[in-house]
PDB file of C-alpha atoms in Angstrom:
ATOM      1  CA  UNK A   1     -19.302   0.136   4.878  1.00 93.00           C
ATOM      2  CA  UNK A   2     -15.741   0.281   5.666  1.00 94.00           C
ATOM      3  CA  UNK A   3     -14.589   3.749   4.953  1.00 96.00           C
ATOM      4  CA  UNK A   4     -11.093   5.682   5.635  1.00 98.00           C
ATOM      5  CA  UNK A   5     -10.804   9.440   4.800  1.00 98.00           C
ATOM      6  CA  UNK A   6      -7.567  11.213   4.939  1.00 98.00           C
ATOM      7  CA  UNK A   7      -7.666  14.702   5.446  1.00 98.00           C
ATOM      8  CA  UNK A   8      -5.116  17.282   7.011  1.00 98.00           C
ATOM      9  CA  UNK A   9      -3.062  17.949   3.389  1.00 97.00           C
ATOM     10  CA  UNK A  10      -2.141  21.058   1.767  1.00 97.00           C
ATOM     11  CA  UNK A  11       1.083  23.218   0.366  1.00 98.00           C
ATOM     12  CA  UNK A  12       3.881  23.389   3.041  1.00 98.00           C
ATOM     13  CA  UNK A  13       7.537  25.457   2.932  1.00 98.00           C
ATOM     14  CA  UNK A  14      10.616  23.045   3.813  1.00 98.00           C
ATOM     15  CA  UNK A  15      11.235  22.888   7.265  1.00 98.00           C
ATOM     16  CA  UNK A  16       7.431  23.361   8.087  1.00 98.00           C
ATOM     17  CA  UNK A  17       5.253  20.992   9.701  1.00 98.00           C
ATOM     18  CA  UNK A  18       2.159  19.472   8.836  1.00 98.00           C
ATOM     19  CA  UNK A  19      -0.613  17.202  10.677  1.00 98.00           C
ATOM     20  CA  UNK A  20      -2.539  14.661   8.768  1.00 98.00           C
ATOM     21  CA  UNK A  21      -5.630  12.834   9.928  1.00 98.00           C
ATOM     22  CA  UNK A  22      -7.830   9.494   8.876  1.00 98.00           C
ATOM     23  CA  UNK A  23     -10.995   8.705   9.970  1.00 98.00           C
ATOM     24  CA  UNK A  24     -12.270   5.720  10.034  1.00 98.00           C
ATOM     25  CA  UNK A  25     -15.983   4.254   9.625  1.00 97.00           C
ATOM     26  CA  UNK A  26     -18.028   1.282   9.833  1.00 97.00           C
ATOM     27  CA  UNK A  27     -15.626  -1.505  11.357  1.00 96.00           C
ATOM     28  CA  UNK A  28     -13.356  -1.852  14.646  1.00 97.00           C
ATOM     29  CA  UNK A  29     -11.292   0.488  14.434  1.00 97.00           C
ATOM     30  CA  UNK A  30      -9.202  -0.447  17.907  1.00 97.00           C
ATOM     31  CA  UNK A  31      -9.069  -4.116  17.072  1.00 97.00           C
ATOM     32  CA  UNK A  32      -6.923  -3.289  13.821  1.00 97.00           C
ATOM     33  CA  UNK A  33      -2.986  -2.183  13.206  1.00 96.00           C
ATOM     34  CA  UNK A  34      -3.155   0.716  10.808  1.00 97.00           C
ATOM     35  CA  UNK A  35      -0.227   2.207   8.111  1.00 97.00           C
ATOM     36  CA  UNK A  36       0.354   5.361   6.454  1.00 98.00           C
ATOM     37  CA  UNK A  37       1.755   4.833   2.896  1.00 98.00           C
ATOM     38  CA  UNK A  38       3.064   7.466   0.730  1.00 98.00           C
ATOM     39  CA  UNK A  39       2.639   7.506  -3.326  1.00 98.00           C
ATOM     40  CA  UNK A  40       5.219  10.956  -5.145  1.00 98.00           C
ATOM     41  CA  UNK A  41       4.135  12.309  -8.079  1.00 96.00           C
ATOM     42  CA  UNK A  42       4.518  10.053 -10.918  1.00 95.00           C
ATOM     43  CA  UNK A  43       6.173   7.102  -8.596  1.00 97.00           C
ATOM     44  CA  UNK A  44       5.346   3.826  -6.695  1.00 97.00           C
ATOM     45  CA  UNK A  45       3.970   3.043  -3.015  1.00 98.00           C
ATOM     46  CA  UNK A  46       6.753   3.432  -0.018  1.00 98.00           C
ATOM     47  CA  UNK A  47       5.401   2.328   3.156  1.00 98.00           C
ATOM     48  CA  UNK A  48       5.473   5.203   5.425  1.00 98.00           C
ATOM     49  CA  UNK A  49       4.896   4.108   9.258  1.00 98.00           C
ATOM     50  CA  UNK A  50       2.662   1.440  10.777  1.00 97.00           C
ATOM     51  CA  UNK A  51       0.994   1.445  14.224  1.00 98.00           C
ATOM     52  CA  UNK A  52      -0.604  -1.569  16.453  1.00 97.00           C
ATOM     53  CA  UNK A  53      -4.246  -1.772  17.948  1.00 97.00           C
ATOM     54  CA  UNK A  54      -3.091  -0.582  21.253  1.00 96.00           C
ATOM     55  CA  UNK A  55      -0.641   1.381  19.935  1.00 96.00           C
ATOM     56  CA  UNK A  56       1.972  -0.715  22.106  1.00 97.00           C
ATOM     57  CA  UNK A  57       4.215  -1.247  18.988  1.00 97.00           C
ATOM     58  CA  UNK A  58       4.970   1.370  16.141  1.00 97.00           C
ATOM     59  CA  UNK A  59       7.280   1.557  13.321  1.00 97.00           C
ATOM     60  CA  UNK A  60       9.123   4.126  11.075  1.00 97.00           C
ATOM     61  CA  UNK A  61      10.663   4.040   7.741  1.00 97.00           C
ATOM     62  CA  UNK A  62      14.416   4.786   7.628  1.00 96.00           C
ATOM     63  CA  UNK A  63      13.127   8.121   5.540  1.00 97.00           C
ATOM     64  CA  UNK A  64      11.132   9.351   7.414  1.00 98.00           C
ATOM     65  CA  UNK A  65      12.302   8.038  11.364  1.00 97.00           C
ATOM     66  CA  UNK A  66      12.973  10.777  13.853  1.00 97.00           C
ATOM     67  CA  UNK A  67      10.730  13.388  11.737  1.00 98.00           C
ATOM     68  CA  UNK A  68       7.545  11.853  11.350  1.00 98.00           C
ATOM     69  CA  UNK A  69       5.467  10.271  14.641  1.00 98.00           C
ATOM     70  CA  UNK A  70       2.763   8.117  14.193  1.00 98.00           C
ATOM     71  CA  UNK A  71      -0.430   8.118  16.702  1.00 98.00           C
ATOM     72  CA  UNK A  72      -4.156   6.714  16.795  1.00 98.00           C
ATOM     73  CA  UNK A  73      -6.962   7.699  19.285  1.00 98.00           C
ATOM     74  CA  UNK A  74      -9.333   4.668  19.578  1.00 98.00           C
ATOM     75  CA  UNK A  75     -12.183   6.529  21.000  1.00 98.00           C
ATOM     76  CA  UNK A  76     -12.083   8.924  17.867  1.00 98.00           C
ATOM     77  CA  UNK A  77     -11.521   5.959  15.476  1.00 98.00           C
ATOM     78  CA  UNK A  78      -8.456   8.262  14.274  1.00 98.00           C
ATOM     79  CA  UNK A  79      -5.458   7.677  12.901  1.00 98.00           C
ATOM     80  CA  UNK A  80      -2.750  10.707  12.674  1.00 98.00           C
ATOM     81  CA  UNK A  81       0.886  11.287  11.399  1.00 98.00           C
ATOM     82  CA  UNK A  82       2.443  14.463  12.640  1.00 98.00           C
ATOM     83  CA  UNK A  83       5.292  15.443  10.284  1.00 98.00           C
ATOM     84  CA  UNK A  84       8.092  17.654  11.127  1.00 98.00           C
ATOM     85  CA  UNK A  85      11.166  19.435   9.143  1.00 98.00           C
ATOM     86  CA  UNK A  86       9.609  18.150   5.301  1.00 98.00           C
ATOM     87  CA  UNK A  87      11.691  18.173   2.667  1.00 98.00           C
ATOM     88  CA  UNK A  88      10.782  18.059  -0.926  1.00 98.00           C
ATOM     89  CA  UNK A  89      11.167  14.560  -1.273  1.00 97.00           C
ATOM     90  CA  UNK A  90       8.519  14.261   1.132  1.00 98.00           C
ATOM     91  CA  UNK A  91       5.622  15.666  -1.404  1.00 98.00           C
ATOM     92  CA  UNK A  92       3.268  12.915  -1.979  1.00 98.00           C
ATOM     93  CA  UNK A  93      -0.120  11.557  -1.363  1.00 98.00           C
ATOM     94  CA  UNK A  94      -0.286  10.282   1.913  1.00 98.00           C
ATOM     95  CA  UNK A  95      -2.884   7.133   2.599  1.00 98.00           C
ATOM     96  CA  UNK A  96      -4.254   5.467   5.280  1.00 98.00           C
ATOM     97  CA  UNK A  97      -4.424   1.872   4.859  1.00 97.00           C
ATOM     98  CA  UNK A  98      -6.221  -0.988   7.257  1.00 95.00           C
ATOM     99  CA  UNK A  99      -4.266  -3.846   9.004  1.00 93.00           C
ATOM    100  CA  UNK A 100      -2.522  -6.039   6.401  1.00 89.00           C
ATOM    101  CA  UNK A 101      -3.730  -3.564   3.431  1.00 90.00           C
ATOM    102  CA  UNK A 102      -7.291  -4.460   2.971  1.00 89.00           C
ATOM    103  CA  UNK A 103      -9.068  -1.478   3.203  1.00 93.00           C
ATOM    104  CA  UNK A 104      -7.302   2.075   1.864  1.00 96.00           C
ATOM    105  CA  UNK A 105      -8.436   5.734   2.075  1.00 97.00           C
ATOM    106  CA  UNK A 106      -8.571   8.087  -0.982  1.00 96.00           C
ATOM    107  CA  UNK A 107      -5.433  10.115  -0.019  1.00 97.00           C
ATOM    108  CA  UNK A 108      -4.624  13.551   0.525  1.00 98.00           C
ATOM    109  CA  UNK A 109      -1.846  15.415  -1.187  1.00 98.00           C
ATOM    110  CA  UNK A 110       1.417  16.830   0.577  1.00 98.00           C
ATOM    111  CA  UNK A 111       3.262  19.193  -1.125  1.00 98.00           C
ATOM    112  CA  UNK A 112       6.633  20.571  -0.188  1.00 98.00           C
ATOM    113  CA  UNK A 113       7.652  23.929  -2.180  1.00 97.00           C
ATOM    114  CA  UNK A 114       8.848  26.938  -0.927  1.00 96.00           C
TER     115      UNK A 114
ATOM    116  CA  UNK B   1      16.325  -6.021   3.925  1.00 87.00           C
ATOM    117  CA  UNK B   2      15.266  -7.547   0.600  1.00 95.00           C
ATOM    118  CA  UNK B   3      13.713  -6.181  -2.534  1.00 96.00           C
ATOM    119  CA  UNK B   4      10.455  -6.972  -4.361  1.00 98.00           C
ATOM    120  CA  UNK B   5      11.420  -6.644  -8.235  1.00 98.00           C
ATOM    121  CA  UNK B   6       8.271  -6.287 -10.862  1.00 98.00           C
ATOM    122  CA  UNK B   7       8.187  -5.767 -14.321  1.00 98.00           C
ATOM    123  CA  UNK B   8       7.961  -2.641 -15.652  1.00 98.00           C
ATOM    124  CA  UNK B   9       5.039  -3.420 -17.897  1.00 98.00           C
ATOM    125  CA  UNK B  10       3.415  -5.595 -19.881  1.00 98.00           C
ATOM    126  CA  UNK B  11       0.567  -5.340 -22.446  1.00 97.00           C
ATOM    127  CA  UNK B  12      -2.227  -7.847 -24.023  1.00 97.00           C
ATOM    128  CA  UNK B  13      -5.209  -8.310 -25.548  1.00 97.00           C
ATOM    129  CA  UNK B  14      -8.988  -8.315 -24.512  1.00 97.00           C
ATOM    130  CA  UNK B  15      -9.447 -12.001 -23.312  1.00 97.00           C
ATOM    131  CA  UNK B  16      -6.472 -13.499 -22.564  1.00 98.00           C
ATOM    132  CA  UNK B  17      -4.734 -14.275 -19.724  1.00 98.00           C
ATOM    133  CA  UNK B  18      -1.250 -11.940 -18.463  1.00 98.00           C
ATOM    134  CA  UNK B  19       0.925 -12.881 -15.859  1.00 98.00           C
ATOM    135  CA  UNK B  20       2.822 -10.469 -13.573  1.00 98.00           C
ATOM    136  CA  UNK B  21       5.982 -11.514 -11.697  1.00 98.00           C
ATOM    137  CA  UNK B  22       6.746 -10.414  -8.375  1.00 98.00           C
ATOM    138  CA  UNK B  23      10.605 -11.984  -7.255  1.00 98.00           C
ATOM    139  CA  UNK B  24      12.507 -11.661  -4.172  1.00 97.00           C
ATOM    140  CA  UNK B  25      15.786 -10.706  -3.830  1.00 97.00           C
ATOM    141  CA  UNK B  26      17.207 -12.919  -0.580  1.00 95.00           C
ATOM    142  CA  UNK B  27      14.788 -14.703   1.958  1.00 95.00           C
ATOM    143  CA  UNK B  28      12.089 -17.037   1.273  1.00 96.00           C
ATOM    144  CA  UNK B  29       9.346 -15.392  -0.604  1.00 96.00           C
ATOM    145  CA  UNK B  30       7.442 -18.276   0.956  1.00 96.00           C
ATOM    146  CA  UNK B  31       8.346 -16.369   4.667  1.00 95.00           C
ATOM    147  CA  UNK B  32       5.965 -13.821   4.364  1.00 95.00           C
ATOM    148  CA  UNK B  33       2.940 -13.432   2.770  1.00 95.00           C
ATOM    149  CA  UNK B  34       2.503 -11.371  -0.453  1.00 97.00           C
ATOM    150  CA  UNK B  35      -0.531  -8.887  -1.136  1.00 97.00           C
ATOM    151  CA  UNK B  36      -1.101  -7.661  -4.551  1.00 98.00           C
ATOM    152  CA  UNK B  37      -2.821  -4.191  -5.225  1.00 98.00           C
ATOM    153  CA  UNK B  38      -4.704  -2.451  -8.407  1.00 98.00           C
ATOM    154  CA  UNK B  39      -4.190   1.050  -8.825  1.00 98.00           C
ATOM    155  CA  UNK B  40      -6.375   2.673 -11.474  1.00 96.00           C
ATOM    156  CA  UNK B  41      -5.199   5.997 -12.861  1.00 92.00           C
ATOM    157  CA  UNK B  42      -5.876   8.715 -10.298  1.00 91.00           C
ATOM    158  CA  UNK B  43      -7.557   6.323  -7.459  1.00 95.00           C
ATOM    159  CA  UNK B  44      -6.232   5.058  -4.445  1.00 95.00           C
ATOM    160  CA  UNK B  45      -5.155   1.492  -4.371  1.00 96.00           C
ATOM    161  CA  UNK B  46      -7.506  -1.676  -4.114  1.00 96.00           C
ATOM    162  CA  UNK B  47      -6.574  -4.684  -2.419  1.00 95.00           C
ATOM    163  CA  UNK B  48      -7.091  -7.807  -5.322  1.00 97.00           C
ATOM    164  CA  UNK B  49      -4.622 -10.257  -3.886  1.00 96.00           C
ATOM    165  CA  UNK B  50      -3.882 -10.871   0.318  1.00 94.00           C
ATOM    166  CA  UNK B  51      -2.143 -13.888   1.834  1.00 94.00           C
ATOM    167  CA  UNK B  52      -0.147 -15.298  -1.537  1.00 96.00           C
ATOM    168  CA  UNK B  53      -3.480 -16.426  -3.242  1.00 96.00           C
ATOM    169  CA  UNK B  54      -6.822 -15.322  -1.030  1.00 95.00           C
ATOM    170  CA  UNK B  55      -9.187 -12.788  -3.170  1.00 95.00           C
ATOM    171  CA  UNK B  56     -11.096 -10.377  -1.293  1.00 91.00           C
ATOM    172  CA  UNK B  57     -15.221 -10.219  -1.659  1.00 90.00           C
ATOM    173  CA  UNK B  58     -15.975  -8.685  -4.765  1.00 93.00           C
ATOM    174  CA  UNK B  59     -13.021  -9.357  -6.457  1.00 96.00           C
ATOM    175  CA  UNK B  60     -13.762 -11.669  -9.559  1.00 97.00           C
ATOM    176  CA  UNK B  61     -12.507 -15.464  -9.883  1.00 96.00           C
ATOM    177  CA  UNK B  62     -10.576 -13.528 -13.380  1.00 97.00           C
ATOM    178  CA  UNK B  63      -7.431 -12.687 -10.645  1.00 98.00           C
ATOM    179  CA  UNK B  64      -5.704 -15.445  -8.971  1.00 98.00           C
ATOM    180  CA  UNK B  65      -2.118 -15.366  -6.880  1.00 98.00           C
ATOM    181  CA  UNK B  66       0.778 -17.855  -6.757  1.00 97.00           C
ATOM    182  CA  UNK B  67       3.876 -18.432  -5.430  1.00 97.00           C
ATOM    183  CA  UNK B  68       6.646 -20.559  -6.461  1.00 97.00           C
ATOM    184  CA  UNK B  69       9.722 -21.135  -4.006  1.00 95.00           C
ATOM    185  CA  UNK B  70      11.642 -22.816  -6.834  1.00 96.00           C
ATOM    186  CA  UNK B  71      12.250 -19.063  -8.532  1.00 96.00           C
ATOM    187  CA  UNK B  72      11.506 -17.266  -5.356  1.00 97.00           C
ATOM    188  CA  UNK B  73       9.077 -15.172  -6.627  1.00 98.00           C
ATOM    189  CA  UNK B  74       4.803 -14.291  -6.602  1.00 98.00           C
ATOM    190  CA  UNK B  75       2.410 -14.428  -9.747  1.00 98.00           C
ATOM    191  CA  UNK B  76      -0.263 -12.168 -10.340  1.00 98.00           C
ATOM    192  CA  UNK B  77      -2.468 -13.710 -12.861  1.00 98.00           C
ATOM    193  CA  UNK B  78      -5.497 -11.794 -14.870  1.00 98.00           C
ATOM    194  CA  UNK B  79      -7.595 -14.123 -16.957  1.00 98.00           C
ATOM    195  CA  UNK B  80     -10.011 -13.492 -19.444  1.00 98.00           C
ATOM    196  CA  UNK B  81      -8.696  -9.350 -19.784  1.00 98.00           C
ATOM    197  CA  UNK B  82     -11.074  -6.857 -19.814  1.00 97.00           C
ATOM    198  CA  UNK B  83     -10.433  -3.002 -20.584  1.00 96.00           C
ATOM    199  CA  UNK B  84     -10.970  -2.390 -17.364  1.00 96.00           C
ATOM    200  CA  UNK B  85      -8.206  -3.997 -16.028  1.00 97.00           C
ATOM    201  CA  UNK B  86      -5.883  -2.230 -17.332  1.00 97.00           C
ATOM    202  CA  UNK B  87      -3.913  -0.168 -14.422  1.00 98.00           C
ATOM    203  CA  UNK B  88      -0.265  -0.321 -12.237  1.00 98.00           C
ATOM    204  CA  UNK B  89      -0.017  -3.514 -10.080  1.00 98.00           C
ATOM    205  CA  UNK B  90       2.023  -3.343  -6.607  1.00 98.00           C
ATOM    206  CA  UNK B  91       3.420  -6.496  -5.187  1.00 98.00           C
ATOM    207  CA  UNK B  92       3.717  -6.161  -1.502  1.00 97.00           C
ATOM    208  CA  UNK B  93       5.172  -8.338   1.779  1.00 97.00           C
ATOM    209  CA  UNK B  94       6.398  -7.540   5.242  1.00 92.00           C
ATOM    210  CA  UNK B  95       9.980  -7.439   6.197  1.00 90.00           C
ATOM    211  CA  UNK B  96      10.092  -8.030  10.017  1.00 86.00           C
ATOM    212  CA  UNK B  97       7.870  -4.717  10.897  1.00 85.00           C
ATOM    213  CA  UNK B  98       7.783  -3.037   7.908  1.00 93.00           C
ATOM    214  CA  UNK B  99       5.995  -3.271   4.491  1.00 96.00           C
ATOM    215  CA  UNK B 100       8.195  -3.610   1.486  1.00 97.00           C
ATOM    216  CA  UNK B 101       6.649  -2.534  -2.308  1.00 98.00           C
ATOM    217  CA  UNK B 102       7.668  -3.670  -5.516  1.00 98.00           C
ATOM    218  CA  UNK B 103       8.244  -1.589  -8.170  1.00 98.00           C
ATOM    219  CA  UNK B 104       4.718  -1.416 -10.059  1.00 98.00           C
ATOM    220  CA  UNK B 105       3.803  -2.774 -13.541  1.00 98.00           C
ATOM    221  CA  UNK B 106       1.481  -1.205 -15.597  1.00 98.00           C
ATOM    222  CA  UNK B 107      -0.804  -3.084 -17.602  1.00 98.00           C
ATOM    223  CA  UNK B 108      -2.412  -2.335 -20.824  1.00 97.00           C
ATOM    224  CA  UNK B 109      -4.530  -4.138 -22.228  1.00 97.00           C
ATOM    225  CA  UNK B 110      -5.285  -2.824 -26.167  1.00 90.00           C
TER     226      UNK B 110
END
């Protein structure tokens, strides 16, 4: 069974920093592009950051470019997005999604408060 | 950059059939293909749309996908409503590297 977790969430102050994680199960996990997508409280999907099989090519959001880096380790079947200096309007769930958006994780909430 | 505009909702009744527009704001919606995603209160979302019109395994015949240059814009359509369908609805395409969202519609179905 296909399977992504997202873990790595939790209560941060602005400014802070915060490491999130996604495992991933039961396919190829270095033969597929993966994407972090973000959901606020209340609001719609915002694509986040999306990374290639290799990891050759990666790409940002305008929100989130220059504070958020995107990374995968292949021989974990991991997927990870470190983010730096959050701001409120960064508090969301945060979810891992496969290739072109076929498989998702469950989420894991980000929240932002001082 | 272009936008992916939804309706905000729409509502019907057990059994018939609802459409949801997705339209494009500049470009071809034709350019790029369009994904459309369930989201059921509190749950992550489900892929029940890819490539314009292709339905993933386990997704019934009930949801179908369209798109239609002439108003530059992607149908989701739900036949035969069930209670169970009722939930927000994301559009979805690619913008060079990046994914844009539409807005969501939620659909209730009383």
């Amino acid at each position: 069974e296909v399977q992504l977790v997202e873990s790595g969430g939790g209560l941060v102050k602005p400014g802070g920093s915060l490491r999130l994680s996604c495992a991933a199960s039961g396919f190829t996990f270095s033969s597929y592009s993966m994407n972090w997508v973000r959901q606020a409280p209340g609001k719609g999907l915002e694509w986040v950051s999306s990374i290639s099989s290799s990891s050759s090519y990666i790409y940002y959001a305008d929100s989130v470019k220059g504070r958020f880096t995107i990374s995968r380790d292949n021989a974990k079947n991991s997927l990870y997005l470190q983010m730096n200096s959050l701001r409120a309007e960064d508090t969301a769930v945060y979810y891992c999604a496969r290739g072109r958006g076929e498989t998702w994780g469950q989420g894991t909430l980000v929240t932002v408060s001082s | 950059n272009f936008m992916l505009t939804q309706p905000h909702s729409v509502s019907e009744s057990p059994g018939k059939t609802v459409t949801i527009s997705c339209t494009r704001s500049s470009g071809s919606i034709a350019s790029n293909y369009v994904q459309w995603y369930q989201q059921r209160p509190g749950s992550a979302p489900t892929t029940v749309i890819y490539e314009d019109n292709q339905r993933p395994s386990g997704v019934p015949d009930r949801f179908s996908g369209s798109i239609d240059s002439s108003s530059n814009s992607a149908s989701l359509t739900i036949s035969g409503l069930k209670t169970e369908d009722e939930a927000d609805y994301y559009c979805q395409s690619y913008d060079s590297s990046s994914w844009v969202f539409g807005g969501g519609t939620k659909l209730t179905v009383l």
